[in-house]
PDB file of C-alpha atoms in Angstrom:
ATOM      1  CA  UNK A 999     120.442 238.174 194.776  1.00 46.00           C
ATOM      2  CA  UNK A1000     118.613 234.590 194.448  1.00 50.00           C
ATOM      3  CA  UNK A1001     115.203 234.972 192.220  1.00 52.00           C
ATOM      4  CA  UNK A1002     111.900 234.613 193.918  1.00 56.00           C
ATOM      5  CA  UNK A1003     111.124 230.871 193.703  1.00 52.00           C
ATOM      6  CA  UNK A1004     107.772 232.001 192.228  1.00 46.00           C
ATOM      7  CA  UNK A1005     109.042 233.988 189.532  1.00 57.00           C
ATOM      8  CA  UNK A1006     111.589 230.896 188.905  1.00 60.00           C
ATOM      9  CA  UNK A1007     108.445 228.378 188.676  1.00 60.00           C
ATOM     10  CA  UNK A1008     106.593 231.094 186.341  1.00 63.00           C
ATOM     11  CA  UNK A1009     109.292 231.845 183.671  1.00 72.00           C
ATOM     12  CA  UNK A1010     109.923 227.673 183.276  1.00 72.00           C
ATOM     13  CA  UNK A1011     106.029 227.198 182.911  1.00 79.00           C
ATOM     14  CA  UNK A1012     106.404 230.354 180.410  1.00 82.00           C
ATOM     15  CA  UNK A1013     109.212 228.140 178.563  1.00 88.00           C
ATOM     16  CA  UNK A1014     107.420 225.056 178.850  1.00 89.00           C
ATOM     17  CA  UNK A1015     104.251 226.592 176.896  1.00 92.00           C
ATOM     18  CA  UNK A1016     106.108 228.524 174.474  1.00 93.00           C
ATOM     19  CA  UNK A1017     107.853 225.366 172.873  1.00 94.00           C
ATOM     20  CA  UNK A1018     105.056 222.914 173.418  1.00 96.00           C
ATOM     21  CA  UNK A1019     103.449 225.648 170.991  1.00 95.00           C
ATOM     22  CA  UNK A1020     105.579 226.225 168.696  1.00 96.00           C
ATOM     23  CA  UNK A1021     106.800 222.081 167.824  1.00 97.00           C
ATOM     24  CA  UNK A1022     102.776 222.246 167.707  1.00 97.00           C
ATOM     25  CA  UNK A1023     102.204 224.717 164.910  1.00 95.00           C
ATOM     26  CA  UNK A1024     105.216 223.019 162.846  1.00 96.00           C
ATOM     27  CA  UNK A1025     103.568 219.858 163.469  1.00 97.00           C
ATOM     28  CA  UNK A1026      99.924 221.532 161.547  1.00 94.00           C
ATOM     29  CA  UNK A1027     101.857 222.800 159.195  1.00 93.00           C
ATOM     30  CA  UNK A1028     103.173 219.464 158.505  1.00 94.00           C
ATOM     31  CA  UNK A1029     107.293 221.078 159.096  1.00 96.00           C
ATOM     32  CA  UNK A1030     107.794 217.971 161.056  1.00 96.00           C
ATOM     33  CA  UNK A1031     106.190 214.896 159.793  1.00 94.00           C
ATOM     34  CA  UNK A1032     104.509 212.123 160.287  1.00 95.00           C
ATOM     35  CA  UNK A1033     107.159 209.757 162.118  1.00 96.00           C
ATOM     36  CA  UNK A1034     109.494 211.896 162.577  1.00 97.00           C
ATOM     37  CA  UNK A1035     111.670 212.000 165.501  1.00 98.00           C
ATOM     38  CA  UNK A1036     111.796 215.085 167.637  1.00 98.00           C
ATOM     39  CA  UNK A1037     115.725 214.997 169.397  1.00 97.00           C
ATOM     40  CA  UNK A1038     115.336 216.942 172.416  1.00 97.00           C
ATOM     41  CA  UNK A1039     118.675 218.191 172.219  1.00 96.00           C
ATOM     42  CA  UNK A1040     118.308 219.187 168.433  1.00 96.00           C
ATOM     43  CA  UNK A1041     115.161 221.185 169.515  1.00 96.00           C
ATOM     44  CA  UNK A1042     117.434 222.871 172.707  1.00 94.00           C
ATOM     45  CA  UNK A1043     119.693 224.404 170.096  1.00 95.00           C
ATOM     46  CA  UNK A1044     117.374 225.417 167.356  1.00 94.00           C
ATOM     47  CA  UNK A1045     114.644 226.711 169.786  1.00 93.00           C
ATOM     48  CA  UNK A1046     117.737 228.192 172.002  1.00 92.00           C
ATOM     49  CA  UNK A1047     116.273 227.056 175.034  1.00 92.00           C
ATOM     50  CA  UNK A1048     117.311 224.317 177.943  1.00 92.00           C
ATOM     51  CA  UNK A1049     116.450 220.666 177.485  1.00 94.00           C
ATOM     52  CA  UNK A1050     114.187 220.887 180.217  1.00 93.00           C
ATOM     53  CA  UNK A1051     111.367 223.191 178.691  1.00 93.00           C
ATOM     54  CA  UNK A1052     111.835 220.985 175.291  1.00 96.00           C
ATOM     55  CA  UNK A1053     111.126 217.924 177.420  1.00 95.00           C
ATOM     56  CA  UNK A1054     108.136 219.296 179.063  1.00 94.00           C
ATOM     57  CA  UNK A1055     106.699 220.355 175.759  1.00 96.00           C
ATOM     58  CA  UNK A1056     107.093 217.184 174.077  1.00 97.00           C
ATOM     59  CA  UNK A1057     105.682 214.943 177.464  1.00 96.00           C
ATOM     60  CA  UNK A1058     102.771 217.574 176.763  1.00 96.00           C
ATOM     61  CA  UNK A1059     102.474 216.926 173.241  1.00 97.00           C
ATOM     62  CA  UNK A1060     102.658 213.590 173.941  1.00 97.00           C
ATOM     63  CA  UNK A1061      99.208 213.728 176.657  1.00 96.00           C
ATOM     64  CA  UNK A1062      97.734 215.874 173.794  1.00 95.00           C
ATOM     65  CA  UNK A1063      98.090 212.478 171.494  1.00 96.00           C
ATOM     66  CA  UNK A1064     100.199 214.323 168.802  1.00 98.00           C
ATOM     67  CA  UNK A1065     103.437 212.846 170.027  1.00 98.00           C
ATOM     68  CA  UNK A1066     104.425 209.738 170.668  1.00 97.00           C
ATOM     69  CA  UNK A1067     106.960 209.010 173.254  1.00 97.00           C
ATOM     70  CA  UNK A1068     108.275 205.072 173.142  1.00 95.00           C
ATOM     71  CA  UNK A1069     111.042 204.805 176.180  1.00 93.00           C
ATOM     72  CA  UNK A1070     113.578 205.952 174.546  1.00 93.00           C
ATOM     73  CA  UNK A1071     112.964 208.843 171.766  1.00 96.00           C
ATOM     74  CA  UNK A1072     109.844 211.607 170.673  1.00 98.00           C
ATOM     75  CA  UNK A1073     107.838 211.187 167.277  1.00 98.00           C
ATOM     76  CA  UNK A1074     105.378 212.880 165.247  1.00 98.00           C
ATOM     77  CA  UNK A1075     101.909 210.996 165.496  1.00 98.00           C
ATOM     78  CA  UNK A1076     101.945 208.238 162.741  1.00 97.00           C
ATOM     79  CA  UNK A1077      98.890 206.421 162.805  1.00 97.00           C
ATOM     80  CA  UNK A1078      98.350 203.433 160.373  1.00 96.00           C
ATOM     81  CA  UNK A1079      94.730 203.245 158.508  1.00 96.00           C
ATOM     82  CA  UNK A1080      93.298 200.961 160.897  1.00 97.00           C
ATOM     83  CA  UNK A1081      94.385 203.051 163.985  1.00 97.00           C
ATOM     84  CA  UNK A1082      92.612 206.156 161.982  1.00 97.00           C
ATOM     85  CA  UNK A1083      89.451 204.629 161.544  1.00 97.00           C
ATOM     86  CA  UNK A1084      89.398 203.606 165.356  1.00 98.00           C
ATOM     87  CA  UNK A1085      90.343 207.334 166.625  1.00 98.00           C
ATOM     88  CA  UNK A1086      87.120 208.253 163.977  1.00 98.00           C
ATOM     89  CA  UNK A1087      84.690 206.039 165.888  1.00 98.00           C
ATOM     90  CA  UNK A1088      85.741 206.693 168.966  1.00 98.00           C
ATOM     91  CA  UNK A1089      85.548 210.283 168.952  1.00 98.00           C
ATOM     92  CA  UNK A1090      82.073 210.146 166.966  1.00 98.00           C
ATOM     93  CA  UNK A1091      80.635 208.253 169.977  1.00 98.00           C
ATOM     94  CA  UNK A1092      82.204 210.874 172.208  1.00 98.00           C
ATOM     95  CA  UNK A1093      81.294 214.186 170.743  1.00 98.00           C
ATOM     96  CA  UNK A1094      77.634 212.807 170.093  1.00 98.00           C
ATOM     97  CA  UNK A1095      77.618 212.505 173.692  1.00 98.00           C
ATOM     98  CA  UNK A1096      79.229 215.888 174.190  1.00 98.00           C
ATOM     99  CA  UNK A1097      76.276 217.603 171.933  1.00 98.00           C
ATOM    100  CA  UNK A1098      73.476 215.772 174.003  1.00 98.00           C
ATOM    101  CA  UNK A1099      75.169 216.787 177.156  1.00 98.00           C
ATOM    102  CA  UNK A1100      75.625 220.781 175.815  1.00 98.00           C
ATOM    103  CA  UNK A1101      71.983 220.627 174.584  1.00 98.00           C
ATOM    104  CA  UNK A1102      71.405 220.739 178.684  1.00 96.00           C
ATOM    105  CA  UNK A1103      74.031 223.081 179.690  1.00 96.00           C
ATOM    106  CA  UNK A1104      75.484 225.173 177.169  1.00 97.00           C
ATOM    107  CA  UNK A1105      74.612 229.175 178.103  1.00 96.00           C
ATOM    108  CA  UNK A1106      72.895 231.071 175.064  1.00 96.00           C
ATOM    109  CA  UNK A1107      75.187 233.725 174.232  1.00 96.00           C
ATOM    110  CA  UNK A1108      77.635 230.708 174.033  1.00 96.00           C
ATOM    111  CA  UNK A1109      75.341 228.962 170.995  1.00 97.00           C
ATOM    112  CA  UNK A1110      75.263 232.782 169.751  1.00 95.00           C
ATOM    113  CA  UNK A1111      79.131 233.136 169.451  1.00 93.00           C
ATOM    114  CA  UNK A1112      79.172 229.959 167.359  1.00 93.00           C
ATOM    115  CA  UNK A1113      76.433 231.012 165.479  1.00 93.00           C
ATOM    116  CA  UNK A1114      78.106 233.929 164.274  1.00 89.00           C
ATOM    117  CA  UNK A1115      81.763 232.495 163.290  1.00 85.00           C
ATOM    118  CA  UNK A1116      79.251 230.943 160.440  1.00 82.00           C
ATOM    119  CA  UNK A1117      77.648 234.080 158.755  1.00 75.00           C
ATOM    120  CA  UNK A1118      78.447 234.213 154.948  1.00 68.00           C
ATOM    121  CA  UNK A1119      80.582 236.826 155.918  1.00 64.00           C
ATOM    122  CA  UNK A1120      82.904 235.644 158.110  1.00 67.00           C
ATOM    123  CA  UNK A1121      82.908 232.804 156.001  1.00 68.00           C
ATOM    124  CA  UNK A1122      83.925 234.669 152.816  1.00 65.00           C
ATOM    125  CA  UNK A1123      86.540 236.658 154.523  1.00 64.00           C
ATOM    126  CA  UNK A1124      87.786 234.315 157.355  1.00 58.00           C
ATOM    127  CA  UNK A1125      87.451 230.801 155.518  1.00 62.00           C
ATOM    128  CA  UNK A1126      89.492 230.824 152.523  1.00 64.00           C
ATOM    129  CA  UNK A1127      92.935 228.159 153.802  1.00 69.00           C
ATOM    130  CA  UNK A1128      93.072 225.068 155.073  1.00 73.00           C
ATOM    131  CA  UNK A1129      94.424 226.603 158.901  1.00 75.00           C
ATOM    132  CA  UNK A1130      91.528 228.487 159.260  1.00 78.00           C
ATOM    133  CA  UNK A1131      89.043 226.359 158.756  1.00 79.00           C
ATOM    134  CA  UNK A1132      91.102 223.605 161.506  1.00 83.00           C
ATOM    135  CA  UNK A1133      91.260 227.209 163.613  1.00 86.00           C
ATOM    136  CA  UNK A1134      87.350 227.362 163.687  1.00 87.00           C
ATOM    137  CA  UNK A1135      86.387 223.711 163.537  1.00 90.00           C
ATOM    138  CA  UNK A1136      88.775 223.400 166.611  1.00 93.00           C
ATOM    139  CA  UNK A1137      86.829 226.779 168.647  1.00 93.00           C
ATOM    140  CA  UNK A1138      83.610 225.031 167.499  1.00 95.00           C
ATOM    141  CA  UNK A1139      84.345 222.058 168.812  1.00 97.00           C
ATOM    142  CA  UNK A1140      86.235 222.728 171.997  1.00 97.00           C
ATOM    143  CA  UNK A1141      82.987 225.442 173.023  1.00 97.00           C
ATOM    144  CA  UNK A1142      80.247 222.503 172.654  1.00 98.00           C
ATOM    145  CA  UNK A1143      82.775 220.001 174.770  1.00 98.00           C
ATOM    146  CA  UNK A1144      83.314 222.975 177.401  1.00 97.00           C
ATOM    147  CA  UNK A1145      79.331 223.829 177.052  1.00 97.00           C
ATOM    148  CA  UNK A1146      78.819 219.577 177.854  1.00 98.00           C
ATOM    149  CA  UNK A1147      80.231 220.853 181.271  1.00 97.00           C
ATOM    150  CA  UNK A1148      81.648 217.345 181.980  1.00 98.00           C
ATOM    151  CA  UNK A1149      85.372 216.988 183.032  1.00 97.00           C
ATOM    152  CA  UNK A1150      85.576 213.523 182.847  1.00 97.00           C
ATOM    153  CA  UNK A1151      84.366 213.555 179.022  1.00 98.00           C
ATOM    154  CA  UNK A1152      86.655 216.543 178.223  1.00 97.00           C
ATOM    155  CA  UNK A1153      89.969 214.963 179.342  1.00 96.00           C
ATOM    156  CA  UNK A1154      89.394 211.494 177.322  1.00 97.00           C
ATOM    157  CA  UNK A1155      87.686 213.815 174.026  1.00 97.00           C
ATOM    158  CA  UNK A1156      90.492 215.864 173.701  1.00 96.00           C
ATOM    159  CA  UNK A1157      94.005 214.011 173.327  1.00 96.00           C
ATOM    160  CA  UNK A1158      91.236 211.952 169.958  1.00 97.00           C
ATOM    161  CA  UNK A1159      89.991 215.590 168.971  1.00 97.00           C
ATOM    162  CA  UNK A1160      93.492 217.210 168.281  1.00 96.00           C
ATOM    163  CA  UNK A1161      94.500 214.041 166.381  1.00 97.00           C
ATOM    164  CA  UNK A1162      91.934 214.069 164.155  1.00 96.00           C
ATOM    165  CA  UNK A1163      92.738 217.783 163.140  1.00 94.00           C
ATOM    166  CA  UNK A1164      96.004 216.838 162.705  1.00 96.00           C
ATOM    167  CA  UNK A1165      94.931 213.712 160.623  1.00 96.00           C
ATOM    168  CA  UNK A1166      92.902 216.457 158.156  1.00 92.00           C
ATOM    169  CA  UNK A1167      95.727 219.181 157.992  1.00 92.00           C
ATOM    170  CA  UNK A1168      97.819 216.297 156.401  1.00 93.00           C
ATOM    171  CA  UNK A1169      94.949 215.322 154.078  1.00 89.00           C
ATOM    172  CA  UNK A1170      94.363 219.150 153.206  1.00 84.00           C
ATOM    173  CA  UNK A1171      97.997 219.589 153.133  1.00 82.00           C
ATOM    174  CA  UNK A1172      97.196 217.882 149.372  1.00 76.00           C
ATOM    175  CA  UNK A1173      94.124 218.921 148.703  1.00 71.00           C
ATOM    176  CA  UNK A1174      91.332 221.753 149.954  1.00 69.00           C
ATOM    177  CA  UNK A1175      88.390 221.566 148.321  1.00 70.00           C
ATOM    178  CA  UNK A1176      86.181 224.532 148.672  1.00 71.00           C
ATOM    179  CA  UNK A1177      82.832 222.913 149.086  1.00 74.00           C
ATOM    180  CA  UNK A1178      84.135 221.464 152.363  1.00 76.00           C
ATOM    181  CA  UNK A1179      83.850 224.823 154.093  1.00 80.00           C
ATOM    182  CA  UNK A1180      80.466 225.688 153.354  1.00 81.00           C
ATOM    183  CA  UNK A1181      79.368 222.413 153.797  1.00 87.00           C
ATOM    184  CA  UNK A1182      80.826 221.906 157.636  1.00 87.00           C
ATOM    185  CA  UNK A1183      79.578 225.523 158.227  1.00 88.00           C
ATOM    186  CA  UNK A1184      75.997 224.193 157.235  1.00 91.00           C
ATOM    187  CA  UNK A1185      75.983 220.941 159.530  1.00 94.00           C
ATOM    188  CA  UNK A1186      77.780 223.102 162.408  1.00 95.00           C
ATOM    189  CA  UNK A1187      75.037 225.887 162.431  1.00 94.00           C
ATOM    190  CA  UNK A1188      71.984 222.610 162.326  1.00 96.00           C
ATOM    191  CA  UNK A1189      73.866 221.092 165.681  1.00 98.00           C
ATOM    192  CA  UNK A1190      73.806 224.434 167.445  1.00 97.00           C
ATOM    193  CA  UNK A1191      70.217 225.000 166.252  1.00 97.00           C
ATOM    194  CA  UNK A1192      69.108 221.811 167.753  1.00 98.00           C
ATOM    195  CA  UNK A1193      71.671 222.602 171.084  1.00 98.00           C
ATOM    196  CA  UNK A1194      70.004 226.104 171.780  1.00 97.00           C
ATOM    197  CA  UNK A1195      66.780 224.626 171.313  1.00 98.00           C
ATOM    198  CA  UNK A1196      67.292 222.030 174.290  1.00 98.00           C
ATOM    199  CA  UNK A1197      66.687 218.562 171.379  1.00 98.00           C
ATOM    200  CA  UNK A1198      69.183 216.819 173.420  1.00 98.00           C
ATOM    201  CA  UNK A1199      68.720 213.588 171.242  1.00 98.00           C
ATOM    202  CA  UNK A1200      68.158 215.821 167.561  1.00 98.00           C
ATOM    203  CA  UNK A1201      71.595 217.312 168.658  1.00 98.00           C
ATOM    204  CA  UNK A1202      73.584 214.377 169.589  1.00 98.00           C
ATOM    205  CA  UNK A1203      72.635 212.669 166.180  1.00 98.00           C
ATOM    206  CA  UNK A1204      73.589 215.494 163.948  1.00 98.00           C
ATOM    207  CA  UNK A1205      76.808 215.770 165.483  1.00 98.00           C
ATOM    208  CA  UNK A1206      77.243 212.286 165.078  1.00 98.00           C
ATOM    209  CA  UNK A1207      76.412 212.412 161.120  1.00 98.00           C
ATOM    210  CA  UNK A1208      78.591 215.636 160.677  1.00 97.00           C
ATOM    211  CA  UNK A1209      81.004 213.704 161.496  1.00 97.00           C
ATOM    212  CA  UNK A1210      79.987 210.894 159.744  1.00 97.00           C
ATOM    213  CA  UNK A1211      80.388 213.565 156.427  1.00 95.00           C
ATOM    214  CA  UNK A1212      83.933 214.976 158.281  1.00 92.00           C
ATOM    215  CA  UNK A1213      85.287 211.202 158.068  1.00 95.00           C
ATOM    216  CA  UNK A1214      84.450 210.420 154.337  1.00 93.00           C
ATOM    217  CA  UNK A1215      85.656 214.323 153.546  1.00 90.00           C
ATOM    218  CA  UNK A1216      88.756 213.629 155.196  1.00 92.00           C
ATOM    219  CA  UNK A1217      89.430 209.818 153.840  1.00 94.00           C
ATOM    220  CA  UNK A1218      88.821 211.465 150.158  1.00 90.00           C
ATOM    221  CA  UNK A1219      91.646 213.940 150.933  1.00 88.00           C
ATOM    222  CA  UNK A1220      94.106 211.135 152.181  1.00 91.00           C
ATOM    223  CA  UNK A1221      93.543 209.230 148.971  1.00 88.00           C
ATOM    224  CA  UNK A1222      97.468 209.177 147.792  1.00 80.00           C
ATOM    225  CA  UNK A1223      99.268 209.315 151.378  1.00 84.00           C
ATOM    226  CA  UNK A1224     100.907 205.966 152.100  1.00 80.00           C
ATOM    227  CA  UNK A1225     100.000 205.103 155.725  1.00 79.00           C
TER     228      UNK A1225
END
């Protein structure tokens, strides 16, 4: 008996996300490198899946920015200094826009979700490696761009958003200073203060410098790493 064409359609998509998510995590937890080449059929056999759902995770990856897809082969993200420092200004402009816009938009109980991933609590309990704090910066960031309620602004944000994470799991992948943690919590909480009180300019410039203080944090952790 032939399977319903839905079902069919359902279990590839299934496939498709699965490995798209896991080459993802390896790539965070630097397994695969920067530069390195993904071989779709390499990936078929370890993953035991068909080429097809390895190739539809990688063209994903590659739309997300954290793979790079040249013609002919897949690779790891490998930006050079210069190309770092653009994706940085780019995405400063971007999400300073994206806090104005939220400042407008963003529903309360929203704000008051954030607000509460940042009590000394969850903090101390929640906070203490490197993935966790990328897991919550990421939520924090992905609610305000949702809360901006612009589609336009989401799809070019994102694909510069997920690199940069990427671009601080390999910095913290040497070095995670503690101090980091409570101060990001500390400039996240003064955004969201300024978004839930409608200060649609206030908001858009703290985002701006908290990223201003993400950048340098993040450069200090790459000192060593030959780009």
């Amino acid at each position: 008996m032939q399977k319903p064409i839905l079902s069919t359609v359902l279990r590839r998509q299934y496939l498709c996300d699965e490995v798209m998510k896991t080459i993802k995590e390896r790539i965070f937890s630097i397994e695969y490198n920067r530069g390195d080449r993904l071989i779709v059929e390499t990936l078929s056999q370890e993953l035991e899946v068909s080429m097809t759902p390895v190739r539809e995770g990688l063209k994903a990856l590659v739309s997300e920015g954290l793979v790079v897809y040249d013609g002919k082969s897949y690779s790891v993200f490998n930006p050079n200094v210069k190309e770092i420092a653009d994706i940085f200004r780019i995405r400063r402009s971007m999400e300073r826009l994206a806090a104005s816009l939220a400042s407008e938009s963003m529903k309360v109980e929203e704000i008051e979700k954030l607000v509460a991933l940042f009590s000394q609590e969850h903090i101390s309990r929640h906070f203490s490696n490197k993935s966790e704090l990328i897991r919550i910066d990421k939520l924090y960031h992905t609610k305000i761009l949702e809360g901006a309620d612009n589609k336009r602004l989401k799809t070019l944000l994102e694909p510069l958003q997920e690199q940069c994470w990427l671009i601080r799991a390999w910095g913290y992948s040497k070095t995670f200073p503690a101090w980091h943690v409570e101060r990001t919590a500390e400039e996240h909480l003064r955004i969201l203060a300024y978004i839930k009180d409608h200060q649609s300019d206030e908001a858009g410039i703290a985002m701006e410098n908290h990223l201003i203080n993400g950048e340098e944090r993040t450069w200090e952790s790459l000192k060593g790493i030959s780009f």
